[in-house]
mmCIF file of C-alpha atoms in Angstrom:
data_model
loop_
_atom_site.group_PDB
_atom_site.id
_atom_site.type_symbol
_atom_site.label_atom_id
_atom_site.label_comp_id
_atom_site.label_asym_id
_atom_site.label_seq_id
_atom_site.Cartn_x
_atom_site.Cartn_y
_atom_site.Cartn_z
ATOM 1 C CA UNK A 1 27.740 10.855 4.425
ATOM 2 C CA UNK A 2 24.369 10.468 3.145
ATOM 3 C CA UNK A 3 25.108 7.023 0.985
ATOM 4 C CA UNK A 4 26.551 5.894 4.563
ATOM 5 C CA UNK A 5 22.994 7.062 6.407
ATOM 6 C CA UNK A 6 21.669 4.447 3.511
ATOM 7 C CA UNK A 7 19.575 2.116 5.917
ATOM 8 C CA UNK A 8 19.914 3.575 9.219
ATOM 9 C CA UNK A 9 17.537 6.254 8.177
ATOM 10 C CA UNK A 10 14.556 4.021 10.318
ATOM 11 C CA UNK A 11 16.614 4.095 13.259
ATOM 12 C CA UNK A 12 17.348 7.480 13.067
ATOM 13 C CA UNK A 13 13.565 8.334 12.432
ATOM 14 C CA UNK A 14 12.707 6.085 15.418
ATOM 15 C CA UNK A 15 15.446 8.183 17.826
ATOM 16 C CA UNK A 16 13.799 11.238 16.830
ATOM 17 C CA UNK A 17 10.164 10.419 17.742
ATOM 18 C CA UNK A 18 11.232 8.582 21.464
ATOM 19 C CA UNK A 19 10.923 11.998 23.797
ATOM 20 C CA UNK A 20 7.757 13.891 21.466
ATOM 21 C CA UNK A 21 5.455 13.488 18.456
ATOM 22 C CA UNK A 22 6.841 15.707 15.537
ATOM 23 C CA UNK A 23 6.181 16.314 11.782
ATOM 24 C CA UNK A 24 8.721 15.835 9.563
ATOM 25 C CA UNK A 25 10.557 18.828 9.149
ATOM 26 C CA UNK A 26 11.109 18.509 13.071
ATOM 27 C CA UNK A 27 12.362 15.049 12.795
ATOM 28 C CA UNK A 28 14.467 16.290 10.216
ATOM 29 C CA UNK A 29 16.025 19.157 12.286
ATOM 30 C CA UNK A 30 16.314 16.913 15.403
ATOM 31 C CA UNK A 31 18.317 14.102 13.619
ATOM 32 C CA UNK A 32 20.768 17.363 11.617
ATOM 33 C CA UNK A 33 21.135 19.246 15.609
ATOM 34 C CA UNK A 34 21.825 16.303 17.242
ATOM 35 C CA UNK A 35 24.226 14.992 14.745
ATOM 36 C CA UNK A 36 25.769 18.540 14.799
ATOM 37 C CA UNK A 37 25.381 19.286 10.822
ATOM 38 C CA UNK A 38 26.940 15.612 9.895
ATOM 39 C CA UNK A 39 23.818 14.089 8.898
ATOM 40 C CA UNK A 40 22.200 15.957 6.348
ATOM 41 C CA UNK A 41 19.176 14.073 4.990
ATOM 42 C CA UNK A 42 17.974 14.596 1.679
ATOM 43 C CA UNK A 43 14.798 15.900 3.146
ATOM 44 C CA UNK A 44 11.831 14.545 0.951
ATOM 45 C CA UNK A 45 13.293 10.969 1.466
ATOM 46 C CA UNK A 46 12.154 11.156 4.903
ATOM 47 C CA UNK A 47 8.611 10.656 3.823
ATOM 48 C CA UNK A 48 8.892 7.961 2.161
ATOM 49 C CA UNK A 49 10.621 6.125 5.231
ATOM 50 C CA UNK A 50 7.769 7.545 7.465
ATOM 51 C CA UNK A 51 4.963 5.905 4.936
ATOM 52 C CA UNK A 52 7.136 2.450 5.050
ATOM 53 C CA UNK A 53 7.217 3.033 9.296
ATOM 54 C CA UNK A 54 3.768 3.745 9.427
ATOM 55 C CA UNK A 55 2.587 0.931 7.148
ATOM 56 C CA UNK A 56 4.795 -1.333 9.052
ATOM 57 C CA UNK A 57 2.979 -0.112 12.616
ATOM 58 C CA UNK A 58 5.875 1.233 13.965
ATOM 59 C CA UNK A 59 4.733 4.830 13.908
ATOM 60 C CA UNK A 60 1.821 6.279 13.824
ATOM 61 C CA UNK A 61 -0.029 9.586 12.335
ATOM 62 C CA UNK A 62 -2.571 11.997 12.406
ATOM 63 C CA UNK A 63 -3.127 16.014 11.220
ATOM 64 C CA UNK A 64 -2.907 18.713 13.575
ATOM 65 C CA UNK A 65 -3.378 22.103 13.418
ATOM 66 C CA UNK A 66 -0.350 24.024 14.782
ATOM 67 C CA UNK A 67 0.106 27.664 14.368
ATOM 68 C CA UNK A 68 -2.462 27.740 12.004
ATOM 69 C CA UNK A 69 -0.868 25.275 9.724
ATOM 70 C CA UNK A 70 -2.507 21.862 9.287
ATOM 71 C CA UNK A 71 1.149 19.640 9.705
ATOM 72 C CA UNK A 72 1.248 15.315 9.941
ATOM 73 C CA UNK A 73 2.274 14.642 13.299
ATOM 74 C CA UNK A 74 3.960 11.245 13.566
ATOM 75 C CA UNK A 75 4.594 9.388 17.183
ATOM 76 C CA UNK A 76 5.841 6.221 17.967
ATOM 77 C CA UNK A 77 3.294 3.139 18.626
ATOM 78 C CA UNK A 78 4.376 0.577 21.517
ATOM 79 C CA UNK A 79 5.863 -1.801 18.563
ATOM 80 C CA UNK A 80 7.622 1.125 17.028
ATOM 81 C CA UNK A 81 9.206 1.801 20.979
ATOM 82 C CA UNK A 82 10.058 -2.001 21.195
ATOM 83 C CA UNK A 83 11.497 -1.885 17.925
ATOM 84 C CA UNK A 84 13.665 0.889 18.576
ATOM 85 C CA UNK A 85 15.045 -0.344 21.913
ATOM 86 C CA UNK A 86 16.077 -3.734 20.120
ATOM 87 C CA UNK A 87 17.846 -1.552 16.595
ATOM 88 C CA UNK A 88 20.210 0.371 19.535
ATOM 89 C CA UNK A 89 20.986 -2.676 21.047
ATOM 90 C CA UNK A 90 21.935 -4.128 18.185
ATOM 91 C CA UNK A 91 24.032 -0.915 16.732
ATOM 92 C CA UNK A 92 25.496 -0.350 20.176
ATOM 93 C CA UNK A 93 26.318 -4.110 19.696
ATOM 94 C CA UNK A 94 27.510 -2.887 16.023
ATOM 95 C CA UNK A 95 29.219 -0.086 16.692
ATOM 96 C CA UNK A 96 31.628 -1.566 19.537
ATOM 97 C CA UNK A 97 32.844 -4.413 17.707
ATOM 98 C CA UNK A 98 33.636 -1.644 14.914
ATOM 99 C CA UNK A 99 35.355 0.595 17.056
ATOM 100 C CA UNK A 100 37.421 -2.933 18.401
ATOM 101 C CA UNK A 101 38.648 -3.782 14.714
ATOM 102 C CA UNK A 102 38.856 -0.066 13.149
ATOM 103 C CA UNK A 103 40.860 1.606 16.375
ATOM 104 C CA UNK B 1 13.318 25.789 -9.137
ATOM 105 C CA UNK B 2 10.239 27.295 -6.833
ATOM 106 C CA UNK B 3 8.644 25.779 -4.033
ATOM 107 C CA UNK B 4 5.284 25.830 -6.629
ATOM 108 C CA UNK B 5 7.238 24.582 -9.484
ATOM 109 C CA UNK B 6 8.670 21.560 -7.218
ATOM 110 C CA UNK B 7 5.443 20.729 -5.825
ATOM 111 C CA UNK B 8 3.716 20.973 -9.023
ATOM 112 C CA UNK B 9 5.649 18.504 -10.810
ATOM 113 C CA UNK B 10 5.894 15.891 -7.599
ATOM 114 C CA UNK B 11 2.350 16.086 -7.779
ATOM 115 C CA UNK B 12 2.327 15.164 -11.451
ATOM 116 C CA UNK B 13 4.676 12.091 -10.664
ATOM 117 C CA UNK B 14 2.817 10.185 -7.834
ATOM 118 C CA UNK B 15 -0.241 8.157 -8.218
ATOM 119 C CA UNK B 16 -3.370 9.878 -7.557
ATOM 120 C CA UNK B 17 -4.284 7.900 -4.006
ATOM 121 C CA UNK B 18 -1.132 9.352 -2.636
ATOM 122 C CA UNK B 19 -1.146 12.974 -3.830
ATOM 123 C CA UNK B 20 -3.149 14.620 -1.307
ATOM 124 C CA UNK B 21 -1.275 13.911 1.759
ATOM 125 C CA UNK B 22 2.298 13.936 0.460
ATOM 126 C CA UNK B 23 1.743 17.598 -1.179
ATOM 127 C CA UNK B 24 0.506 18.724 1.367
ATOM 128 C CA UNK B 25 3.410 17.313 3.622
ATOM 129 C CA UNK B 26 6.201 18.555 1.321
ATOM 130 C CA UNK B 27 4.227 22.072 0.886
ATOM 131 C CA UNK B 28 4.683 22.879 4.925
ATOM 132 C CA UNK B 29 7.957 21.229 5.033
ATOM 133 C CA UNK B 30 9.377 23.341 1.834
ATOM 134 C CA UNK B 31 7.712 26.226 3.686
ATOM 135 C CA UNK B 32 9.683 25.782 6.986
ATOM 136 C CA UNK B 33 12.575 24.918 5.427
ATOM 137 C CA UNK B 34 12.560 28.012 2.937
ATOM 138 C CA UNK B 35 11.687 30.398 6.240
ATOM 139 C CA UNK B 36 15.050 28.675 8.211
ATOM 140 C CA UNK B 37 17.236 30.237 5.044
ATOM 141 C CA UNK B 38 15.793 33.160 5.357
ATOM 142 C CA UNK B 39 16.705 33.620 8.926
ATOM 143 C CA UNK B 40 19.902 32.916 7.956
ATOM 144 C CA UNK B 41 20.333 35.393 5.347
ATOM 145 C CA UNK B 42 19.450 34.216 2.192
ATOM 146 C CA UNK B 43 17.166 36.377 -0.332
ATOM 147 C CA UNK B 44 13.386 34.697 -0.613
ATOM 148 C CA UNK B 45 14.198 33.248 -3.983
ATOM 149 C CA UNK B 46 17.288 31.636 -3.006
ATOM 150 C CA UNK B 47 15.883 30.691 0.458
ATOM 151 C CA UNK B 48 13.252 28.697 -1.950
ATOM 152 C CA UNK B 49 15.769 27.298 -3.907
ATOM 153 C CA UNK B 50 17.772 25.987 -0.971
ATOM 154 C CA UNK B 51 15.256 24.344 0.352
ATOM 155 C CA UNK B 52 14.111 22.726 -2.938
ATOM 156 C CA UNK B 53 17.270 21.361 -3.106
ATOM 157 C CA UNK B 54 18.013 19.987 0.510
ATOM 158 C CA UNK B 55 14.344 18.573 -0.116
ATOM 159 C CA UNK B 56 15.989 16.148 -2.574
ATOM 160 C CA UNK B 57 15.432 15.411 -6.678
ATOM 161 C CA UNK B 58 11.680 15.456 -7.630
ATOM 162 C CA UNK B 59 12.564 12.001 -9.430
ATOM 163 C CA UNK B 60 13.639 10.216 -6.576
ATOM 164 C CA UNK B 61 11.625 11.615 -3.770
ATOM 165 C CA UNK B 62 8.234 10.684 -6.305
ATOM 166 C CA UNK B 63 9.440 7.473 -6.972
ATOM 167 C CA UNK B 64 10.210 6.310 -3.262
ATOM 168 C CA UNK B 65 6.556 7.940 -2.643
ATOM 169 C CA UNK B 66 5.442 5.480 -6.017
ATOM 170 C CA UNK B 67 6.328 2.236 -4.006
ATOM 171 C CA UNK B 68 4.234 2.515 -0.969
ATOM 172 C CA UNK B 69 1.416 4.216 -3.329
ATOM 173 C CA UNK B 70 2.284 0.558 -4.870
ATOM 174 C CA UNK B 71 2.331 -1.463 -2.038
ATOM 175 C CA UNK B 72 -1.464 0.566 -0.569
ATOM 176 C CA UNK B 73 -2.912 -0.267 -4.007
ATOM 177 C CA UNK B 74 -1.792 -4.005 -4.647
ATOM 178 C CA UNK B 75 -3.345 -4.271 -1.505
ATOM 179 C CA UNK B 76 -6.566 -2.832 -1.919
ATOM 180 C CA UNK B 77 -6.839 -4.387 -5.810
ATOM 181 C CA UNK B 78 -6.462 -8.042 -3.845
ATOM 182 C CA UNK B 79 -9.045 -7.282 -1.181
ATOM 183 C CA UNK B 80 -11.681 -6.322 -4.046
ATOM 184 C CA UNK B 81 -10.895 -9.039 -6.107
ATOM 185 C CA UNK B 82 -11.471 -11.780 -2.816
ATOM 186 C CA UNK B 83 -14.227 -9.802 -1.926
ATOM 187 C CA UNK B 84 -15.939 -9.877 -5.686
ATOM 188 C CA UNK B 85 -14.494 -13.872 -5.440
ATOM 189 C CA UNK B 86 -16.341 -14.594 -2.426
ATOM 190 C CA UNK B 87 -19.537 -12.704 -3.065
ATOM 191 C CA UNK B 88 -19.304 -14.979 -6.275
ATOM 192 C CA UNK B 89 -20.940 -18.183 -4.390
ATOM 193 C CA UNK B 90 -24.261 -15.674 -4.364
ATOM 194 C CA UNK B 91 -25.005 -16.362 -7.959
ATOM 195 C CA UNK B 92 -23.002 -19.727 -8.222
ATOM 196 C CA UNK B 93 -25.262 -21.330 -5.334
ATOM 197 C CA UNK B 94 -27.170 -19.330 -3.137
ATOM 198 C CA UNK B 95 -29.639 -18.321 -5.906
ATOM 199 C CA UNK B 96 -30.167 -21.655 -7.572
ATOM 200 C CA UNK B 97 -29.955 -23.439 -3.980
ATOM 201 C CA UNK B 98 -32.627 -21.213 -2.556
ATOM 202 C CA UNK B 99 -35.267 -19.818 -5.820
ATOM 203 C CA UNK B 100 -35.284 -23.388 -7.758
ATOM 204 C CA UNK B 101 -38.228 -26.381 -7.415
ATOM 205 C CA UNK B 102 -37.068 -29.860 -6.935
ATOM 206 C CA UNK B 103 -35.981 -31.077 -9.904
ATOM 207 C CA UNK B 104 -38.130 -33.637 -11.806
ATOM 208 C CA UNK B 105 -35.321 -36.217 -11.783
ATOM 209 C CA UNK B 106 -35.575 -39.504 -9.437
ATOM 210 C CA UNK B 107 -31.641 -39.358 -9.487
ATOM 211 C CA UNK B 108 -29.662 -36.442 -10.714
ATOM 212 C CA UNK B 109 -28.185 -37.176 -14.489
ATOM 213 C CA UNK B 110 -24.296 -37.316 -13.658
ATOM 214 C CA UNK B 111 -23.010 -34.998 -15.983
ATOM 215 C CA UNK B 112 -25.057 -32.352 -14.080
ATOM 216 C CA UNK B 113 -23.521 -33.101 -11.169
ATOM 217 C CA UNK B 114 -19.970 -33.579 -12.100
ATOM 218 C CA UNK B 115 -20.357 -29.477 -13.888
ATOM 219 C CA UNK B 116 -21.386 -28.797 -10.364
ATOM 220 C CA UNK B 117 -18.561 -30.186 -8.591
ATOM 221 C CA UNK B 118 -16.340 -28.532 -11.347
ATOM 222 C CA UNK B 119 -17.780 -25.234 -10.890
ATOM 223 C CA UNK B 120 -17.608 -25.168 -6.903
ATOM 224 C CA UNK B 121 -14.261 -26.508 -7.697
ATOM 225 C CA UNK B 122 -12.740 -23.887 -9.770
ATOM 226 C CA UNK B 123 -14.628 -21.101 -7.471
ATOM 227 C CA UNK B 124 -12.908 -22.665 -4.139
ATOM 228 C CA UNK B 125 -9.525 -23.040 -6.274
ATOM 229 C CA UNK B 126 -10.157 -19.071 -7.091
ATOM 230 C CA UNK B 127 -11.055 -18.074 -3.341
ATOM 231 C CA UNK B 128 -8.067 -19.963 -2.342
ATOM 232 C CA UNK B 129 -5.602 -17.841 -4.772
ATOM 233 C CA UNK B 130 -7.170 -14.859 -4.505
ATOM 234 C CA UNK B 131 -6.918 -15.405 -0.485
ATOM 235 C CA UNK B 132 -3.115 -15.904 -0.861
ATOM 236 C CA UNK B 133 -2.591 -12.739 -2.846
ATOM 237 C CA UNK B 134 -4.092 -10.775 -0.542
ATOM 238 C CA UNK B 135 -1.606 -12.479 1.956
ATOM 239 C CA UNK B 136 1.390 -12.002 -0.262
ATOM 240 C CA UNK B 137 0.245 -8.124 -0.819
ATOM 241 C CA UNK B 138 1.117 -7.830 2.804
ATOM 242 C CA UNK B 139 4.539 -9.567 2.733
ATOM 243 C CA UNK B 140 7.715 -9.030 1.063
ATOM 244 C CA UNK B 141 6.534 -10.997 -1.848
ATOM 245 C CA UNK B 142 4.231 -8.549 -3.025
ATOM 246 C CA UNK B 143 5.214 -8.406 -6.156
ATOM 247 C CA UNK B 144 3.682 -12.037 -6.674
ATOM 248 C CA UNK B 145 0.385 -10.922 -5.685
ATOM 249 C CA UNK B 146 -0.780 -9.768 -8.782
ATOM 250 C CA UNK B 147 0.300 -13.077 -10.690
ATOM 251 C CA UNK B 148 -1.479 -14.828 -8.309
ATOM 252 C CA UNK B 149 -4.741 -12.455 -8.806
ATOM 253 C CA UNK B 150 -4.716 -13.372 -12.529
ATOM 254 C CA UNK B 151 -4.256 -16.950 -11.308
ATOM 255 C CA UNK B 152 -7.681 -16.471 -9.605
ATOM 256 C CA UNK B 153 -9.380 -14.481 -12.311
ATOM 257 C CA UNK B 154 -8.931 -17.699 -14.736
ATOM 258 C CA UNK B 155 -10.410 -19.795 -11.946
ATOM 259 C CA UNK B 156 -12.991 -17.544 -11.475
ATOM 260 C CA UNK B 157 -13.894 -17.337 -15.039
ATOM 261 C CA UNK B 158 -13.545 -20.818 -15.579
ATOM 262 C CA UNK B 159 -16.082 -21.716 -12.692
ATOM 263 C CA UNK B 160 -18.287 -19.136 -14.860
ATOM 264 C CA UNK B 161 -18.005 -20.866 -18.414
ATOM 265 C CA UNK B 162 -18.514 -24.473 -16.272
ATOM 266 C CA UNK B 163 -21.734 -22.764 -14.312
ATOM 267 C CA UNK B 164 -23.039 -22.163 -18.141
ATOM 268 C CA UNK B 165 -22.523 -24.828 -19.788
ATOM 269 C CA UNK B 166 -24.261 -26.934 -16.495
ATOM 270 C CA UNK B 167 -27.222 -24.531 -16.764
ATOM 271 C CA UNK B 168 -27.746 -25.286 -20.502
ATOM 272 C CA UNK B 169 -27.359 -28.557 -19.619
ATOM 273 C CA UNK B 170 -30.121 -28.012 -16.461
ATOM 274 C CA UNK B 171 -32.540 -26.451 -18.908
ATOM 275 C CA UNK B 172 -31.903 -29.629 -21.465
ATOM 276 C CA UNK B 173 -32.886 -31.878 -18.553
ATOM 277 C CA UNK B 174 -35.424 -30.135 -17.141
ATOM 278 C CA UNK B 175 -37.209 -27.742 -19.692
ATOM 279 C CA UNK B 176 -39.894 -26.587 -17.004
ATOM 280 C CA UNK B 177 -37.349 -25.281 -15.096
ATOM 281 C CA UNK B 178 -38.229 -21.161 -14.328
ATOM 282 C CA UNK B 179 -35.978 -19.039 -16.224
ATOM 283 C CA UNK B 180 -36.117 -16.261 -13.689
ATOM 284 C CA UNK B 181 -33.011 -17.495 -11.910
ATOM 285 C CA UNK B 182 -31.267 -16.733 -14.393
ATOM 286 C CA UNK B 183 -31.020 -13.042 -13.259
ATOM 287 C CA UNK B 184 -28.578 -13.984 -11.206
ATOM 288 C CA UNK B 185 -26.316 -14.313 -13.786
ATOM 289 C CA UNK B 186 -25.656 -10.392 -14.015
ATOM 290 C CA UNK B 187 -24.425 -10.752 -10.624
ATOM 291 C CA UNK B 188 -22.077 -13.232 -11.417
ATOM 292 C CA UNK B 189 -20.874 -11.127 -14.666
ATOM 293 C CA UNK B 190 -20.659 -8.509 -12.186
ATOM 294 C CA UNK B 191 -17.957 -10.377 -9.806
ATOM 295 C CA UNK B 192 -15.586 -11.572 -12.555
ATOM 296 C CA UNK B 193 -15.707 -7.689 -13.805
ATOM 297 C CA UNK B 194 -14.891 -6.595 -10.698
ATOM 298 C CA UNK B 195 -12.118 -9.428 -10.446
ATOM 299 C CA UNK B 196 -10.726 -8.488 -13.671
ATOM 300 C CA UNK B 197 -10.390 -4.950 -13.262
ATOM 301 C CA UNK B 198 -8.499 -5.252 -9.061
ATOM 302 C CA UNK B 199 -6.240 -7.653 -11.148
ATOM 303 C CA UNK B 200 -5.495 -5.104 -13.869
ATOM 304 C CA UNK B 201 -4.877 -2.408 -11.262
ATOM 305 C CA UNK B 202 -2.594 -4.501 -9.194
ATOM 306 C CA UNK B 203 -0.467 -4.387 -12.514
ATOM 307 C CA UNK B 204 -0.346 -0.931 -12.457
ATOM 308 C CA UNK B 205 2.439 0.074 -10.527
ATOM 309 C CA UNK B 206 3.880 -3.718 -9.951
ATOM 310 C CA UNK B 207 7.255 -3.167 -11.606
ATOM 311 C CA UNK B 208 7.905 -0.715 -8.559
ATOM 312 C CA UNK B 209 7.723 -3.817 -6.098
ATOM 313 C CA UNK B 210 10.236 -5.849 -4.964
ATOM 314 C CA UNK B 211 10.346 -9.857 -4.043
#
């Protein structure tokens, strides 16, 4: 599963910042609960994608202090939101004309 | 493999601008990750080494961290090498332009002012390369930038060796002419070092850029 998440990991990132800011380990937890255990990142490449989302404008970051603990706290920027509503248009777009030929 | 062990040796593997932040990053995230095994059963030292392991291979995690500590630098090495570039034109003409008399000379001897032309020439030809590295740092093409900077560092230096032989020739001409000027030459030492060393660094990590 994880060589098939190979390039949809930005979309998925994207998805999981929409409703709240979060810090990675969130965005990782949000992406394995709503995908009910299927997608199970390899954790540290998350940061990576973050750095290439953040360089590219499409997120945004800052340091917080929650709970004590000083965490990165990424939220989408109004590119990153644009950006995102055009990627699940185009995989919705994707995804039916899959599910035409495959079923 | 412990949570101090992994972070200890991802430190050792990314470049220095990036190490702050990411360890940092990975530390809490190892941390809440290690805490979620415990909850779910696991002993503290295998809760660590589950969550080392979801985390991903120290290799690859530090060398997808490498690229965009590649991409931040090449940038940064091209906007100090236009910046030395364009601070160049202090030395090359707004210190002779502005501190030197009149010259003696009815008409200026040609040769004098074809080595001017040449050196403004060269220095435009190196703020106009070193101006599209910057731009291709911030493209896909990124990996050209630093070509391109070495491009500019010969223009640079050859507007330098043309700016001395024209001031030997200036002092030929006009032998009067006061030295004192010629301070500005540190200056213009100063920029190509500057030039020379952004270029070097954007070689550093170029090999992990792609286009």
């Amino acid at each position: 599963m994880r060589d098939a998440l190979k390039g949809h990991v930005d979309l998925l990132l994207l998805s999981a910042l929409e409703d709240e800011p979060a810090h990675g380990y969130e965005l990782v937890e949000t992406i394995r609960d709503r995908s009910e255990g299927e997608f199970d990142l390899a954790e540290g490449t998350v940061y990576p994608s973050l750095y290439r989302l953040e360089r590219r404008r499409l997120v945004a970051s800052g340091w917080e202090t929650v709970s004590g603990r000083r965490r990165r706290v990424y939220r989408l920027t109004t590119s990153g939101r644009r950006k995102l509503l055009k990627e699940r248009s185009d995989w919705r777009a994707f995804a039916q004309a899959m599910e035409a030929v495959v079923t | 493999m412990t949570i101090d062990a992994y972070l200890a040796e991802l430190e050792r593997r990314l470049p220095r601008t990036a190490r702050r932040r990411v360890v940092v990053e990975a530390q809490e995230h190892l941390r809440d990750s290690a805490a979620r095994h415990r909850a779910a059963g696991l002993s503290p030292h295998a809760a660590e080494t589950a969550a080392v392991e979801n985390f991903g291979s120290v290799e690859i995690v530090a060398r997808r961290l490498a690229v965009e500590g590649a991409i931040r630098e090449t940038r940064i090495s091209t906007l100090v090498a236009l910046g030395a570039v364009a601070f160049f034109v202090v030395p090359l003409y707004v210190v002779p332009e502005n501190t030197l008399p009149p010259a003696p000379w009815a008409e200026k001897p040609r040769d004098i002012f074809v080595l001017q032309l040449v050196s403004i020439a060269f220095w435009l030809g190196a703020g106009a390369l070193a101006t599209a590295s910057a731009a291709l740092a911030w493209t896909r093409w990124s990996r050209l930038a630093a070509p391109v900077l070495t491009a500019a560092l010969v223009a640079i230096a050859g507007s330098v060796l043309v700016a001395a032989a024209l001031v030997e020739r200036w002092f030929a001409a006009a032998s009067e002419t006061p030295a004192w000027p010629l301070l500005a030459a540190p200056l213009a030492a100063g920029c190509v070092a500057v030039c020379a060393l952004a270029t070097a660094w954007s070689y550093r990590r170029a090999d992990l850029l792609t286009g």
